[in-house]
Amino acid sequence: MKKSLCRFLMGCLVWGAACNPAPSPHWTADLAIEGATILTMDPSRALYAPGTLLIKDGAILALGPQDSLAGQYVATRRLQAEGQLVLPGLINTHCHAAMVLFRGLADDLALQDWLQFYIWPAEAEFIDSLSVRVGTQLAMAEMIRGGITTFNDMYFYMDEVARAAKAAGMRAVIAEGLLDFPVPGSPNPEQGLARTRRLLEGYQNDPLITVAVGPHAPYSCSSGLLQQADSLARRWEAPLHIHLSETRTELADIARPYGGLSPPAYLDSLGLLGPRTIGAHGVWLSPADIELLAARQVGISHNPESNMKLASGVAPLVALRQAGVKLGLGTDGAASNNNLDLWQEMNTAAKLQKVHLEDPAAMEAYAILLMATRGGAQLLGLDQQVGSLEVGKRADLQIVDLQGPHAHPIYNLYSQVVYALRAGDVRTVIIDGRLVMEDRQLLTLDEASIFRQVDSLAGHIREKLLAP
Amino acid sequence: MKKSLCRFLMGCLVWGAACNPAPSPHWTADLAIEGATILTMDPSRALYAPGTLLIKDGAILALGPQDSLAGQYVATRRLQAEGQLVLPGLINTHCHAAMVLFRGLADDLALQDWLQFYIWPAEAEFIDSLSVRVGTQLAMAEMIRGGITTFNDMYFYMDEVARAAKAAGMRAVIAEGLLDFPVPGSPNPEQGLARTRRLLEGYQNDPLITVAVGPHAPYSCSSGLLQQADSLARRWEAPLHIHLSETRTELADIARPYGGLSPPAYLDSLGLLGPRTIGAHGVWLSPADIELLAARQVGISHNPESNMKLASGVAPLVALRQAGVKLGLGTDGAASNNNLDLWQEMNTAAKLQKVHLEDPAAMEAYAILLMATRGGAQLLGLDQQVGSLEVGKRADLQIVDLQGPHAHPIYNLYSQVVYALRAGDVRTVIIDGRLVMEDRQLLTLDEASIFRQVDSLAGHIREKLLAP
């Protein structure tokens, strides 16, 4: 009697266990980042300390306070990030990546001398598909090391840039620079437009590469070329990337032939101002210009270190912000910076406005970091995919050390990011869910090889342009 | 016959060797730094690529091109620095080191609110001998990591600062802040003067510590206190460290009671302007002020990031330089920066002048680096000992990596230092011939312990001042 009762009870237990298995995990992730303080930069300013972030198929599957997610998931790989900071990857909204090849080539000169005697001769002689490939790789190595996960590039041989970016796993918006006169890769603007069309066709729906149309500037393109560029951008719903009101000279150069119009007003007269237009610099903007940009939903890439180094001026950043103009942060080319360090750019942007406006409360730290993340994504039309850490967005993020003396103490994380932390604090970078740098080891770029090629090329440039 | 001939010839050889021993080395060094590119920052702008630098008894014994010194020395220790850069240690000519404890405490506020609701309450409550010791240690860890080898500090409990600096092996000029009203450590200025006297007596002829007299500012000290400070400085031939013309408000605050005098003119009327006077900031200087400073051989510490962050203004750096005023570069306190990074300060100083003067050729890279090295040494009266790498000077230097992508390519080393390289590139620091950091390991400061103490103190500060 007892024996069969036991067996019966045992049977019940087994049956019970089979019908009520341990609850299956809520989430199954490829990668779980654990233990870090997470600054999401989402519209609610959500911050998790500590938090957990789960990545699946390149997107953010879940994120939230560590306690809430504990025990709710399994992950193929767990990345321990205790004591570290997780942020969205930074977005460099205006650069000429391959110009790293000319970093420091000729500084501290008057602008016209710099361009005429160094930059233009260097480009004419040395910019080809190979040097653009290698230069872009060097630039990406630098950018990834500094936590930049998306860059908005305007240069030449952009087919090489696209290929290099995809191989490195970097997100990029690319535009072949269109100008009236011959440039590397395009002896005339029709060639530039043809290159652009091929890129638009080739990279439709590409997960990492967005092709933009890049008429260089209002003063370097005929109105006909500007309109062709605009038509092409409209047909493809592509961003339009253009230098805008960068220098005082540009204002005069446009006003003269175009009946006193400002560069934005002139572009508007041709139909180029719209929600997909990205204006680079926007330094010399009148209140009327700012109103016009806001009305047309044009965005501006603010590039303070370049503006300072070339003595272009100080952009009306606060007024642009107040008018609701989309704003991003850019390094411009390394020949006028001279690095591609968006952390330094953030620090400079905040301080330049404070001293310019005589207001220590201008452009608070959070607003600056917003420009470098979600704001930049909005400017590039990528805010559905990136710019903040939110469920469903692509997993573009950086993990930052808080171990140097300059990281102690911390009272306000946003303040620490903008005024104390540095590019060198970035240890790990993930783009579209893929590790591109881990513990400061680049995983998708061969630095030693890149350095060898760059230094060799620089030797030729030095001989040609700098020999006594 | 043959046997004795052989013996004879052998004998001749041995005798020959004994009379003509291998030449003894020209130099016997404690430490030899080999293989690096050396930027001496000496008046002839000597640069050795590659070069050798020999250190003996804390001083530079020899330096020059690698080929010239090869085989000419023996060294107890040889440091291989191939592919790296050797520079003089940087000199931070104005800071309040222990204020790192308030780093990021309250940013982006109007100046008066910041001081009145955060800084002054924090100092009143939390600045004592222990917190100054720990805060200074944190500051020194940060400064050494960024290649700073000398700092000019004005704060409170400077006996703690001196002890901490000596223990860490850092060179420092220290001044107890003297003000009319009670400050940490000195309930009245007489106490502050007494502290200063004790320091002057205690650190006479100290190899690392120079005691200065530190009347805080023209507006925070009575004319009586200013004159007492000046007498003390003269008696001891000590530097006099004072904030000068930092804000527009200061001008009004001095002009009103002193018959329209500018702060420099007012100080001059009291006899405070002279070759040992170090003015911090010097933002609001008229042409007449600049002439006066030059005539009195007063020097200025230029602190651009602080001036920008607090919206104080832009100092007339180029005019000061043209007038021959001694110039150094300073970080100010970390609560208005928010790091103690003199590399960032150099980059900012150059760019701020260019945009302010609308001149991209203003303050070329070499001139900026000079301010941060030999110029700063001159400002502090230490140029016989440090500031450049020259035979006979003390061995204060930094060894810098050139391995990051931002270090490629290099066309001009001075330009690379100011516009592309960073504090994080510093790998090894030597002060007075002693290794204080090697391959990024601090040798004289226990970071883990310092961080623990700082974070604990910050917890109390946070509770007291930031709780909702």
Tab-separated table of N, CA and C in Angstrom, chain A residues 100-105 107-111 138 141-142 145 248 305 307-314 337-339 341 344 347-348 351-352 354-355 358-365 403-412 415-416 419-420 422-424 447 451 454-455 458 461-462 466, chain B residues 100-105 107-111 138 141-142 145 248 305 307-314 337-339 341 344 347-348 351-352 354-355 358-365 403-412 415-416 419-420 422-424 447 451 454-455 458 461-462 466:
chain	number	residue	atom	x	y	z
A	100	VAL	N	42.066	63.566	-43.197
A	100	VAL	CA	43.053	63.245	-42.167
A	100	VAL	C	44.449	63.157	-42.785
A	101	LEU	N	44.508	62.848	-44.070
A	101	LEU	CA	45.807	62.755	-44.737
A	101	LEU	C	46.558	64.079	-44.702
A	102	PHE	N	45.812	65.179	-44.516
A	102	PHE	CA	46.428	66.508	-44.519
A	102	PHE	C	46.473	67.106	-43.116
A	103	ARG	N	46.287	66.270	-42.099
A	103	ARG	CA	46.263	66.734	-40.720
A	103	ARG	C	47.549	67.479	-40.380
A	104	GLY	N	47.478	68.761	-40.048
A	104	GLY	CA	48.670	69.515	-39.673
A	104	GLY	C	49.567	69.896	-40.821
A	105	LEU	N	49.085	69.728	-42.047
A	105	LEU	CA	49.921	70.008	-43.218
A	105	LEU	C	50.379	71.458	-43.207
A	107	ASP	N	49.273	74.745	-40.752
A	107	ASP	CA	48.377	75.424	-39.824
A	107	ASP	C	48.739	76.888	-39.664
A	108	ASP	N	47.883	77.597	-38.958
A	108	ASP	CA	48.174	78.964	-38.541
A	108	ASP	C	48.440	79.905	-39.718
A	109	LEU	N	47.769	79.642	-40.865
A	109	LEU	CA	47.927	80.499	-42.036
A	109	LEU	C	46.612	81.209	-42.326
A	110	ALA	N	46.711	82.260	-43.107
A	110	ALA	CA	45.493	82.908	-43.604
A	110	ALA	C	44.762	81.891	-44.481
A	111	LEU	N	43.428	81.940	-44.424
A	111	LEU	CA	42.603	80.920	-45.066
A	111	LEU	C	42.928	80.726	-46.543
A	138	LEU	N	41.765	55.492	-41.802
A	138	LEU	CA	42.434	56.148	-40.676
A	138	LEU	C	41.420	56.978	-39.882
A	141	ALA	N	39.190	54.728	-37.831
A	141	ALA	CA	39.893	54.211	-36.654
A	141	ALA	C	39.850	55.257	-35.540
A	142	GLU	N	40.129	56.505	-35.915
A	142	GLU	CA	40.111	57.574	-34.921
A	142	GLU	C	38.704	57.798	-34.371
A	145	ARG	N	37.497	54.950	-32.082
A	145	ARG	CA	38.184	55.026	-30.789
A	145	ARG	C	37.592	56.106	-29.899
A	248	ARG	N	32.173	85.169	-43.642
A	248	ARG	CA	31.630	86.484	-43.985
A	248	ARG	C	31.750	86.710	-45.497
A	305	GLU	N	35.106	73.924	-33.531
A	305	GLU	CA	36.576	73.970	-33.545
A	305	GLU	C	37.094	74.409	-34.913
A	307	ASN	N	35.366	76.326	-37.022
A	307	ASN	CA	35.026	77.746	-37.108
A	307	ASN	C	36.055	78.615	-36.377
A	308	MET	N	36.569	78.092	-35.250
A	308	MET	CA	37.554	78.845	-34.476
A	308	MET	C	38.912	78.819	-35.172
A	309	LYS	N	39.326	77.608	-35.584
A	309	LYS	CA	40.669	77.460	-36.133
A	309	LYS	C	40.845	78.250	-37.437
A	310	LEU	N	39.781	78.298	-38.236
A	310	LEU	CA	39.848	79.044	-39.491
A	310	LEU	C	39.368	80.479	-39.317
A	311	ALA	N	39.047	80.834	-38.034
A	311	ALA	CA	38.574	82.192	-37.736
A	311	ALA	C	37.342	82.544	-38.575
A	312	SER	N	36.460	81.573	-38.765
A	312	SER	CA	35.246	81.825	-39.542
A	312	SER	C	34.251	82.665	-38.749
A	313	GLY	N	34.188	82.417	-37.411
A	313	GLY	CA	33.230	83.163	-36.599
A	313	GLY	C	32.532	82.237	-35.629
A	314	VAL	N	31.559	82.779	-34.896
A	314	VAL	CA	30.826	82.000	-33.907
A	314	VAL	C	29.373	81.879	-34.358
A	337	ASN	N	41.225	71.165	-37.598
A	337	ASN	CA	40.647	70.831	-36.295
A	337	ASN	C	41.717	70.699	-35.190
A	338	ASN	N	42.724	69.745	-35.157
A	338	ASN	CA	43.062	68.790	-36.227
A	338	ASN	C	42.758	67.343	-35.859
A	339	ASN	N	41.778	67.098	-35.041
A	339	ASN	CA	41.429	65.707	-34.796
A	339	ASN	C	39.941	65.519	-35.053
A	341	ASP	N	37.623	64.433	-32.885
A	341	ASP	CA	37.286	64.137	-31.504
A	341	ASP	C	36.014	64.876	-31.125
A	344	GLN	N	35.879	66.563	-27.481
A	344	GLN	CA	36.495	67.889	-27.444
A	344	GLN	C	35.553	68.911	-28.078
A	347	ASN	N	32.840	69.912	-25.579
A	347	ASN	CA	33.387	70.821	-24.568
A	347	ASN	C	33.532	72.231	-25.156
A	348	THR	N	34.078	72.291	-26.355
A	348	THR	CA	34.303	73.580	-27.012
A	348	THR	C	32.985	74.271	-27.355
A	351	LYS	N	31.466	75.918	-24.274
A	351	LYS	CA	32.227	77.063	-23.768
A	351	LYS	C	32.240	78.241	-24.738
A	352	LEU	N	32.258	77.950	-26.013
A	352	LEU	CA	32.288	79.036	-26.996
A	352	LEU	C	31.021	79.888	-26.892
A	354	LYS	N	29.101	80.201	-24.235
A	354	LYS	CA	29.071	80.919	-22.957
A	354	LYS	C	29.869	82.222	-23.044
A	355	VAL	N	31.077	82.132	-23.608
A	355	VAL	CA	31.903	83.341	-23.633
A	355	VAL	C	31.387	84.325	-24.690
A	358	GLU	N	28.380	85.920	-23.270
A	358	GLU	CA	28.619	86.421	-21.908
A	358	GLU	C	27.595	85.834	-20.944
A	359	ASP	N	27.321	84.535	-21.070
A	359	ASP	CA	26.296	83.873	-20.275
A	359	ASP	C	26.751	82.466	-19.888
A	360	PRO	N	27.161	82.269	-18.616
A	360	PRO	CA	27.661	80.954	-18.207
A	360	PRO	C	26.582	79.872	-18.187
A	361	ALA	N	25.321	80.278	-18.340
A	361	ALA	CA	24.244	79.289	-18.353
A	361	ALA	C	23.861	78.863	-19.773
A	362	ALA	N	24.475	79.447	-20.768
A	362	ALA	CA	24.129	79.123	-22.152
A	362	ALA	C	24.554	77.707	-22.490
A	363	MET	N	23.723	77.001	-23.248
A	363	MET	CA	24.036	75.663	-23.753
A	363	MET	C	24.525	74.740	-22.641
A	364	GLU	N	23.576	74.343	-21.813
A	364	GLU	CA	23.921	73.463	-20.707
A	364	GLU	C	24.376	72.094	-21.230
A	365	ALA	N	25.063	71.333	-20.379
A	365	ALA	CA	25.709	70.089	-20.801
A	365	ALA	C	24.750	69.120	-21.503
A	403	GLN	N	37.504	55.505	-14.902
A	403	GLN	CA	38.562	55.185	-13.952
A	403	GLN	C	39.677	56.208	-13.802
A	404	GLY	N	39.778	57.136	-14.700
A	404	GLY	CA	40.844	58.134	-14.566
A	404	GLY	C	40.536	59.107	-13.449
A	405	PRO	N	41.566	59.807	-12.925
A	405	PRO	CA	41.331	60.813	-11.890
A	405	PRO	C	40.317	61.868	-12.334
A	406	HIS	N	40.307	62.179	-13.609
A	406	HIS	CA	39.415	63.225	-14.111
A	406	HIS	C	37.947	62.773	-14.084
A	407	ALA	N	37.728	61.487	-13.802
A	407	ALA	CA	36.361	60.991	-13.722
A	407	ALA	C	35.839	60.987	-12.287
A	408	HIS	N	36.635	61.529	-11.376
A	408	HIS	CA	36.237	61.593	-9.966
A	408	HIS	C	36.267	63.025	-9.457
A	409	PRO	N	35.373	63.446	-8.591
A	409	PRO	CA	34.118	62.772	-8.297
A	409	PRO	C	33.094	63.057	-9.399
A	410	ILE	N	31.933	62.427	-9.318
A	410	ILE	CA	30.852	62.701	-10.277
A	410	ILE	C	29.616	63.166	-9.524
A	411	TYR	N	29.183	64.362	-9.818
A	411	TYR	CA	27.930	64.885	-9.264
A	411	TYR	C	26.826	64.865	-10.311
A	412	ASN	N	27.224	65.075	-11.565
A	412	ASN	CA	26.252	65.142	-12.660
A	412	ASN	C	26.870	64.479	-13.884
A	415	SER	N	27.238	66.583	-17.164
A	415	SER	CA	28.309	67.546	-16.972
A	415	SER	C	29.678	66.873	-17.073
A	416	GLN	N	29.788	65.697	-16.475
A	416	GLN	CA	31.069	64.987	-16.528
A	416	GLN	C	31.429	64.653	-17.971
A	419	TYR	N	32.299	68.209	-19.817
A	419	TYR	CA	33.380	69.064	-19.312
A	419	TYR	C	34.588	68.342	-18.736
A	420	ALA	N	34.512	67.026	-18.516
A	420	ALA	CA	35.654	66.353	-17.877
A	420	ALA	C	36.131	65.103	-18.611
A	422	ARG	N	36.749	62.238	-21.726
A	422	ARG	CA	37.478	62.447	-22.980
A	422	ARG	C	37.323	61.262	-23.927
A	423	ALA	N	37.657	61.490	-25.186
A	423	ALA	CA	37.594	60.433	-26.197
A	423	ALA	C	38.362	59.191	-25.751
A	424	GLY	N	39.491	59.398	-25.090
A	424	GLY	CA	40.322	58.270	-24.660
A	424	GLY	C	39.679	57.412	-23.583
A	447	GLU	N	45.001	48.711	-37.867
A	447	GLU	CA	45.686	49.991	-37.663
A	447	GLU	C	47.120	49.993	-38.163
A	451	PHE	N	48.388	52.716	-40.716
A	451	PHE	CA	49.433	53.684	-40.373
A	451	PHE	C	50.567	53.629	-41.391
A	454	VAL	N	49.414	55.291	-44.588
A	454	VAL	CA	49.237	56.732	-44.415
A	454	VAL	C	50.587	57.429	-44.287
A	455	ASP	N	51.484	56.870	-43.488
A	455	ASP	CA	52.793	57.502	-43.293
A	455	ASP	C	53.578	57.528	-44.607
A	458	ALA	N	52.072	60.232	-46.693
A	458	ALA	CA	52.445	61.522	-46.120
A	458	ALA	C	53.880	61.887	-46.474
A	461	ILE	N	53.670	63.467	-49.810
A	461	ILE	CA	53.060	64.798	-49.688
A	461	ILE	C	54.064	65.787	-49.107
A	462	ARG	N	54.786	65.332	-48.094
A	462	ARG	CA	55.777	66.191	-47.449
A	462	ARG	C	56.839	66.634	-48.460
A	466	LEU	N	56.254	70.435	-48.880
A	466	LEU	CA	56.893	71.088	-47.745
A	466	LEU	C	58.408	71.193	-47.864
B	100	VAL	N	39.201	70.097	-7.219
B	100	VAL	CA	38.726	68.910	-7.946
B	100	VAL	C	37.596	68.243	-7.168
B	101	LEU	N	37.565	68.458	-5.866
B	101	LEU	CA	36.502	67.868	-5.066
B	101	LEU	C	35.122	68.383	-5.476
B	102	PHE	N	35.118	69.545	-6.134
B	102	PHE	CA	33.838	70.162	-6.530
B	102	PHE	C	33.628	70.063	-8.037
B	103	ARG	N	34.374	69.215	-8.704
B	103	ARG	CA	34.296	69.049	-10.142
B	103	ARG	C	32.871	68.707	-10.573
B	104	GLY	N	32.212	69.577	-11.341
B	104	GLY	CA	30.865	69.291	-11.827
B	104	GLY	C	29.779	69.453	-10.785
B	105	LEU	N	30.125	70.041	-9.643
B	105	LEU	CA	29.140	70.192	-8.561
B	105	LEU	C	27.926	70.969	-9.052
B	107	ASP	N	27.191	73.108	-12.642
B	107	ASP	CA	27.621	73.806	-13.849
B	107	ASP	C	26.498	74.597	-14.481
B	108	ASP	N	26.855	75.349	-15.487
B	108	ASP	CA	25.869	76.041	-16.328
B	108	ASP	C	24.964	76.981	-15.540
B	109	LEU	N	25.510	77.584	-14.485
B	109	LEU	CA	24.750	78.543	-13.682
B	109	LEU	C	25.352	79.936	-13.829
B	110	ALA	N	24.572	80.935	-13.469
B	110	ALA	CA	25.114	82.289	-13.389
B	110	ALA	C	26.199	82.290	-12.315
B	111	LEU	N	27.238	83.081	-12.537
B	111	LEU	CA	28.421	83.057	-11.675
B	111	LEU	C	28.097	83.256	-10.200
B	138	LEU	N	44.341	63.908	-5.633
B	138	LEU	CA	43.562	63.593	-6.839
B	138	LEU	C	43.993	64.497	-7.987
B	141	ALA	N	47.345	63.432	-9.356
B	141	ALA	CA	47.223	62.218	-10.169
B	141	ALA	C	46.774	62.608	-11.574
B	142	GLU	N	45.794	63.487	-11.648
B	142	GLU	CA	45.296	63.914	-12.953
B	142	GLU	C	46.355	64.708	-13.717
B	145	ARG	N	49.279	62.515	-14.962
B	145	ARG	CA	48.833	61.696	-16.095
B	145	ARG	C	48.795	62.510	-17.384
B	248	ARG	N	34.434	91.742	-15.814
B	248	ARG	CA	34.051	93.131	-16.023
B	248	ARG	C	33.644	93.778	-14.698
B	305	GLU	N	39.911	78.212	-20.757
B	305	GLU	CA	38.701	77.387	-20.569
B	305	GLU	C	37.867	77.897	-19.405
B	307	ASN	N	37.863	81.053	-18.366
B	307	ASN	CA	37.290	82.320	-18.835
B	307	ASN	C	36.056	82.076	-19.701
B	308	MET	N	36.075	81.003	-20.484
B	308	MET	CA	34.941	80.698	-21.355
B	308	MET	C	33.784	80.122	-20.536
B	309	LYS	N	34.123	79.159	-19.666
B	309	LYS	CA	33.058	78.462	-18.930
B	309	LYS	C	32.304	79.408	-18.005
B	310	LEU	N	33.027	80.342	-17.411
B	310	LEU	CA	32.384	81.307	-16.519
B	310	LEU	C	31.952	82.561	-17.250
B	311	ALA	N	32.152	82.543	-18.599
B	311	ALA	CA	31.773	83.698	-19.425
B	311	ALA	C	32.452	84.974	-18.931
B	312	SER	N	33.713	84.858	-18.512
B	312	SER	CA	34.442	86.036	-18.038
B	312	SER	C	34.839	86.942	-19.193
B	313	GLY	N	35.199	86.322	-20.320
B	313	GLY	CA	35.623	87.118	-21.467
B	313	GLY	C	36.846	86.511	-22.117
B	314	VAL	N	37.396	87.207	-23.125
B	314	VAL	CA	38.567	86.728	-23.851
B	314	VAL	C	39.746	87.647	-23.563
B	337	ASN	N	36.120	74.104	-15.268
B	337	ASN	CA	36.936	73.716	-16.421
B	337	ASN	C	36.292	72.582	-17.240
B	338	ASN	N	36.059	71.319	-16.790
B	338	ASN	CA	36.200	70.791	-15.431
B	338	ASN	C	37.337	69.770	-15.281
B	339	ASN	N	38.372	69.879	-16.081
B	339	ASN	CA	39.501	68.993	-15.847
B	339	ASN	C	40.765	69.836	-15.727
B	341	ASP	N	43.528	69.610	-17.621
B	341	ASP	CA	44.140	69.102	-18.836
B	341	ASP	C	44.770	70.250	-19.610
B	344	GLN	N	44.344	70.245	-23.594
B	344	GLN	CA	43.078	70.826	-24.041
B	344	GLN	C	43.147	72.347	-23.943
B	347	ASN	N	45.043	73.776	-26.941
B	347	ASN	CA	44.191	73.741	-28.129
B	347	ASN	C	43.181	74.893	-28.084
B	348	THR	N	42.563	75.044	-26.919
B	348	THR	CA	41.550	76.089	-26.751
B	348	THR	C	42.156	77.486	-26.840
B	351	LYS	N	42.788	78.469	-30.473
B	351	LYS	CA	41.580	78.665	-31.259
B	351	LYS	C	40.757	79.864	-30.802
B	352	LEU	N	40.758	80.100	-29.508
B	352	LEU	CA	39.979	81.223	-28.994
B	352	LEU	C	40.500	82.548	-29.554
B	354	LYS	N	42.182	82.953	-32.352
B	354	LYS	CA	41.939	83.034	-33.796
B	354	LYS	C	40.530	83.527	-34.092
B	355	VAL	N	39.545	82.970	-33.387
B	355	VAL	CA	38.174	83.367	-33.695
B	355	VAL	C	37.880	84.758	-33.122
B	358	GLU	N	39.528	87.190	-35.394
B	358	GLU	CA	39.210	86.917	-36.809
B	358	GLU	C	40.497	86.737	-37.612
B	359	ASP	N	41.465	86.009	-37.040
B	359	ASP	CA	42.762	85.824	-37.669
B	359	ASP	C	43.266	84.393	-37.472
B	360	PRO	N	43.212	83.563	-38.532
B	360	PRO	CA	43.629	82.157	-38.382
B	360	PRO	C	45.123	81.987	-38.130
B	361	ALA	N	45.886	83.103	-38.297
B	361	ALA	CA	47.326	83.009	-38.059
B	361	ALA	C	47.712	83.432	-36.638
B	362	ALA	N	46.751	83.867	-35.853
B	362	ALA	CA	47.050	84.322	-34.491
B	362	ALA	C	47.503	83.170	-33.620
B	363	MET	N	48.474	83.409	-32.747
B	363	MET	CA	48.963	82.429	-31.765
B	363	MET	C	49.251	81.075	-32.410
B	364	GLU	N	50.336	81.039	-33.161
B	364	GLU	CA	50.718	79.795	-33.820
B	364	GLU	C	51.094	78.735	-32.776
B	365	ALA	N	51.084	77.481	-33.211
B	365	ALA	CA	51.249	76.350	-32.294
B	365	ALA	C	52.497	76.463	-31.409
B	403	GLN	N	51.049	56.730	-31.052
B	403	GLN	CA	50.508	55.537	-31.686
B	403	GLN	C	49.029	55.569	-32.041
B	404	GLY	N	48.280	56.521	-31.531
B	404	GLY	CA	46.868	56.558	-31.886
B	404	GLY	C	46.677	57.040	-33.308
B	405	PRO	N	45.508	56.764	-33.910
B	405	PRO	CA	45.248	57.256	-35.269
B	405	PRO	C	45.369	58.776	-35.364
B	406	HIS	N	45.040	59.480	-34.282
B	406	HIS	CA	45.085	60.944	-34.310
B	406	HIS	C	46.520	61.464	-34.345
B	407	ALA	N	47.488	60.549	-34.178
B	407	ALA	CA	48.897	60.954	-34.239
B	407	ALA	C	49.479	60.748	-35.633
B	408	HIS	N	48.628	60.336	-36.580
B	408	HIS	CA	49.083	60.107	-37.957
B	408	HIS	C	48.282	60.953	-38.936
B	409	PRO	N	48.868	61.459	-40.006
B	409	PRO	CA	50.306	61.611	-40.177
B	409	PRO	C	50.817	62.815	-39.388
B	410	ILE	N	52.135	62.995	-39.364
B	410	ILE	CA	52.719	64.177	-38.712
B	410	ILE	C	53.528	64.968	-39.732
B	411	TYR	N	53.133	66.203	-39.946
B	411	TYR	CA	53.904	67.106	-40.811
B	411	TYR	C	54.668	68.119	-39.965
B	412	ASN	N	54.075	68.486	-38.824
B	412	ASN	CA	54.690	69.491	-37.960
B	412	ASN	C	54.438	69.096	-36.516
B	415	SER	N	52.508	71.600	-34.191
B	415	SER	CA	51.111	71.599	-34.588
B	415	SER	C	50.401	70.343	-34.081
B	416	GLN	N	51.063	69.208	-34.199
B	416	GLN	CA	50.450	67.965	-33.740
B	416	GLN	C	50.182	68.025	-32.246
B	419	TYR	N	47.180	70.773	-31.720
B	419	TYR	CA	45.876	70.578	-32.358
B	419	TYR	C	45.402	69.128	-32.478
B	420	ALA	N	46.252	68.151	-32.214
B	420	ALA	CA	45.811	66.775	-32.418
B	420	ALA	C	46.074	65.848	-31.231
B	422	ARG	N	46.880	64.512	-27.259
B	422	ARG	CA	46.028	64.698	-26.083
B	422	ARG	C	46.721	64.270	-24.799
B	423	ALA	N	46.156	64.676	-23.677
B	423	ALA	CA	46.711	64.314	-22.364
B	423	ALA	C	46.878	62.808	-22.232
B	424	GLY	N	45.944	62.065	-22.778
B	424	GLY	CA	45.991	60.606	-22.673
B	424	GLY	C	47.138	59.975	-23.429
B	447	GLU	N	46.200	55.674	-6.428
B	447	GLU	CA	44.930	56.125	-6.994
B	447	GLU	C	43.722	55.465	-6.355
B	451	PHE	N	40.804	57.608	-4.823
B	451	PHE	CA	39.444	57.577	-5.365
B	451	PHE	C	38.437	57.244	-4.270
B	454	VAL	N	37.996	60.278	-2.051
B	454	VAL	CA	37.310	61.361	-2.759
B	454	VAL	C	35.831	61.036	-2.955
B	455	ASP	N	35.553	59.814	-3.375
B	455	ASP	CA	34.153	59.447	-3.628
B	455	ASP	C	33.345	59.476	-2.336
B	458	ALA	N	32.708	63.071	-1.551
B	458	ALA	CA	31.731	63.587	-2.512
B	458	ALA	C	30.319	63.146	-2.127
B	461	ILE	N	29.158	65.605	0.349
B	461	ILE	CA	28.884	66.887	-0.309
B	461	ILE	C	27.573	66.819	-1.082
B	462	ARG	N	27.388	65.709	-1.771
B	462	ARG	CA	26.167	65.519	-2.559
B	462	ARG	C	24.938	65.571	-1.662
B	466	LEU	N	23.128	68.808	-2.711
B	466	LEU	CA	22.368	68.502	-3.915
B	466	LEU	C	21.093	67.723	-3.667
